[in-house]
Amino acid sequence: MRKGFLPRLAATGLSSNRQTYLPYFLTCTGTVLMFYNMCALAYHTSVLSEVSLSSLMTIGVWVTAIFAVIFLFYTNSFVIKRRKKEFGIYNILGLEKKHIGITMLFESLYVYVGSMVLGVGLGILFNKLITLLLYRMLRFDPNFQFAISLRAILYCAVLFAGIALLNLLYNLLQVRLSNPIQLLHGSNAGEKEPKAKWITALLGVVTLGAGYWLAITIQDPIEVLMLFFVAVILVIMGTYLLFTAGSVAILKLLRKNKRYYYKPAHFTTISGMIYRMKQNAAGLASICILSTAVLVMISTTVSMFVGSEDVLHTRYPEEIEVTASYPAGTEFDADALLENTMAVAGQEGRKIENLKAYTSTTVSADREGNAFIPAASGSSNNDVYLLVILSAQDFEGFTGKQVSVGPGELYAWGNVFGSAEAADWDSIAVLGHSYPLAGVDGSAPAIGAYSAWMAELCCLVTDSRDAVAAVAATAQEAYGETYNPNPYYSRICFDTDGTTEEKTAFAQALREDQLSKYPRDVDNDPIVTMRSRETTRDSFFSLYGGLFFLGIFLGSLFLMATVLIIYYKQIVEGYDDKERFAIMQKVGMSRQEVKRTVRTQVLLVFFIPLLAAAVHITAAFPMLTKLLKLLGLENIPLFLVCTICTVLVFALIYAIVYSMTAKVYYRIVYRKG
Amino acid sequence: MPLLEVKNLKKVYTTRFGGAQVQALRAVNFSVERGEYVAIMGESGSGKTTLLNIIASLDKPTAGKVLLAGEDVTSIAEKQLSVFRRKKLGFVFQDFNLLDTFCIRDNIFLPLVLSGEDHKKMEEKLIPIAKKLRIEDILDKYPYEVSGGQKQRCAVARALITGPELILADEPTGALDSRASDNLLDMFSRINGEGQTILMVTHSVKAASHASRVLFIRDGEVYTQLYRGERTKEAFYADIASSLTLLSVGGEEHA
């Protein structure tokens, strides 16, 4: 055989099958573009790591990769089915299967290289645009250095080479398994009716159930963060399994119901769907997953954006917060810091409201009964307690409540003191010293600054600051080297009156004053820091605007993919169905009936995944609210409204695509005459 | 009154850009009585299939009329056409036209389902037909699981189940081997014997020899016709064969 014949045959094969290969090629290119952008955003956009979104983006990368594998495999199986006849002719004309294999190898290579070059090229352009917009919205330096992400290119190359190889192997297997005559008839051989696979269906129920269970039951925010990805994977697996096995089972049940089945619209739809369910299932599941991803991304980012004022207030409960961390025995004076702050406020003419000022120290500990003992080093024990120890005077400065605590006594505030176990405790031990209890409060301590800590909080109130110092000294002994070098923590927070400009001016004056008066510590960290809600507002909003933009961008990307899949799927099926509809029209199916059947069929294909996506998002809702809480959004009704609106808008877009698709499909299958 | 009357039927195909015109049917006239079994023969391109398509209301004539039980098929409104086709006509095609997505039973039910018939009635109608066509055992199989002869018998069952006035068969034995062909033709004869009117287009002399009358079509016109009368199948076969020979030789002389 002459050299270069097979590569040329492969090229001819592709160009003469333009109708099938062009959509496939474009699908590959689009998927590459999407994956490149996900990778580049996840690994190369430093802004995102600054706002700790990288981990979420990494999930996005994985989801996109899984989606790419399934979707391209599924599309390829369509393509190869249509080409079997051609390979059969080659085989009959004397091309060995080996040569056909080599031809296929070249074809895959062309498609791979072509879609990689085009996809990555467009991806880089697209990524540049996105990054530019993102930086502008985040008000970062617009003269940033735009980098082409080599890592993302590498990931793309590897992933899509893997997919191309998988598809090639599948195609080779198809050719190897059949003789020329079977190949010749390959494109119109009836697919065996799939068996309802009960084990797969059961597995699907189990995985989906596990995913839902995780999403609904997990309460702890940290666990939510860790297990979110697990839940996502479980739900994706469950969706695919259920769609493949469950859908056939449901359709067969519908077929058994004769009164339902033998109706003009249901009759052809149900049998057609059973016939093609294997392909349908993967497609429908992909559509469902993508729709869910779109809904989650858009609803969360929209509600964060809309709720950013809320988030600002959650993150910055007070207008101004001044904090200082310092070691024991320094000359730092918390009272002087307060006086100084008041003085600056006086100079600027601001009135102080809702003042809270206190000094505390914190010690982490394990608990055995009523004894708090030094936490084992490196212990990842979940029962770690964070003890916040402060004097009665500071407690009042902080909460406004007065408690009477005698010398050597403690007033205790924490969930554990409300438990049944603690009912008969009249004293507790802290790092070896026993203290009689002056009183307890069994509720969860609302200590703003500590609320994000992973440990359970306990607030212990002593009679004096000296007693606090004594506890700190004990802790120093117990922990030695590993003890916090700055155990004392003073916090002053308050609101002020005045306009936005006046508030900003005051915040700036206070900052300058502190910079001049307070030195840095041995590690060159400032001892005193301050935050102001007003001066943060701008950057805060631009950050949330950026997030919003990112959500809309990714959402649209996924939406586009969804729409393309549905459209492509329906068109390909339309060509498959053309023959069937022609026969049915000959037998006496009217135009109206063709129209109605098409509508039912397309409607099912469209709205089953949408329904499943709606169920998914309902189950994910509790988990999402906790994730949002971690990010500072606690306004659940707002999130609920945003989610519902997103679903409605999505359904609307969906309905438009549906009617377009149904029209095109109808035009394909309806035979005039 | 004859069941089917074809009067002065004319069909001219024009290529899409108004170029050459092709006259498929010039002036076709014939009629079919109730209970007749008529075969239409002719060479490829003689207009047989066009004629059948027009009778089946799948195509519109350029001029002329087709009356089925007195009703003009060519003037039925688009909306009523499919109902008409479903109720009055039964089709048997060369390539069976069974749907792979349905089992045999559902394929046969298709026209009834489209008519919105009750499911129990459908079963009742199916039983005698399935018995007559000997397909009771394969009703739950799929078309790709049965032989060509079985497929064609199922197609016949689908044509019969609506109780049509007229069965239109387009080369029904074209895709069958000789045994299956004989089988099917016997089936047709028996159905015809029960009073069913059949109009069959065919190439096969053997198939035509089962009919009670054969029409020969040439260049878009009915050229001649033969009645079987009291002759045996074999004698009729010989007559048809010699008519065909005459038809083609005569054609050359005229040209």
mmCIF file of C-alpha atoms in Angstrom, chain A residues 358-365 372 385-392 394-395 398-399 410-414 417 428 430 445-451 453 455-462 468 471-472 487-491:
data_model
loop_
_atom_site.group_PDB
_atom_site.id
_atom_site.type_symbol
_atom_site.label_atom_id
_atom_site.label_comp_id
_atom_site.label_asym_id
_atom_site.label_seq_id
_atom_site.Cartn_x
_atom_site.Cartn_y
_atom_site.Cartn_z
ATOM 1 C CA TYR A 358 -12.832 44.276 76.295
ATOM 2 C CA THR A 359 -9.625 42.341 76.765
ATOM 3 C CA SER A 360 -9.492 38.580 76.883
ATOM 4 C CA THR A 361 -7.141 35.680 76.520
ATOM 5 C CA THR A 362 -7.800 32.391 74.802
ATOM 6 C CA VAL A 363 -6.693 28.883 75.612
ATOM 7 C CA SER A 364 -7.523 25.737 73.698
ATOM 8 C CA ALA A 365 -8.225 22.611 75.741
ATOM 9 C CA PHE A 372 -10.415 21.198 80.866
ATOM 10 C CA TYR A 385 -12.685 23.708 73.195
ATOM 11 C CA LEU A 386 -11.670 27.259 72.772
ATOM 12 C CA LEU A 387 -11.802 28.942 76.164
ATOM 13 C CA VAL A 388 -12.217 32.688 76.055
ATOM 14 C CA ILE A 389 -11.238 34.041 79.461
ATOM 15 C CA LEU A 390 -12.044 37.556 80.529
ATOM 16 C CA SER A 391 -12.761 39.547 83.677
ATOM 17 C CA ALA A 392 -16.215 40.545 84.874
ATOM 18 C CA ASP A 394 -14.472 43.209 80.398
ATOM 19 C CA PHE A 395 -17.478 40.918 80.176
ATOM 20 C CA PHE A 398 -18.429 43.392 75.841
ATOM 21 C CA THR A 399 -21.954 42.177 76.477
ATOM 22 C CA LEU A 410 -15.734 31.441 87.488
ATOM 23 C CA TYR A 411 -18.892 32.291 85.623
ATOM 24 C CA ALA A 412 -19.217 29.897 82.678
ATOM 25 C CA TRP A 413 -21.022 30.448 79.345
ATOM 26 C CA GLY A 414 -21.183 27.733 76.711
ATOM 27 C CA PHE A 417 -22.907 23.914 80.525
ATOM 28 C CA ILE A 428 -14.798 23.109 86.931
ATOM 29 C CA VAL A 430 -9.053 24.616 84.074
ATOM 30 C CA PRO A 445 -21.743 32.241 73.295
ATOM 31 C CA ALA A 446 -22.312 34.998 70.769
ATOM 32 C CA ILE A 447 -18.780 36.284 70.601
ATOM 33 C CA GLY A 448 -18.573 37.830 67.144
ATOM 34 C CA ALA A 449 -14.833 37.690 66.670
ATOM 35 C CA TYR A 450 -14.634 33.975 67.401
ATOM 36 C CA SER A 451 -17.716 32.691 65.671
ATOM 37 C CA TRP A 453 -13.565 29.077 64.951
ATOM 38 C CA ALA A 455 -13.712 24.540 68.128
ATOM 39 C CA GLU A 456 -16.579 24.749 70.542
ATOM 40 C CA LEU A 457 -16.574 28.039 72.354
ATOM 41 C CA CYS A 458 -16.658 28.503 76.113
ATOM 42 C CA CYS A 459 -16.606 31.863 77.730
ATOM 43 C CA LEU A 460 -15.183 31.916 81.280
ATOM 44 C CA VAL A 461 -15.524 35.045 83.402
ATOM 45 C CA THR A 462 -13.181 35.780 86.340
ATOM 46 C CA VAL A 468 -7.150 36.177 83.854
ATOM 47 C CA VAL A 471 -4.876 31.476 83.880
ATOM 48 C CA ALA A 472 -2.692 32.737 81.024
ATOM 49 C CA PRO A 487 -2.240 35.512 74.181
ATOM 50 C CA TYR A 488 -3.901 38.821 75.035
ATOM 51 C CA TYR A 489 -6.489 40.199 72.766
ATOM 52 C CA SER A 490 -8.110 43.571 73.150
ATOM 53 C CA ARG A 491 -11.003 44.630 71.022
#
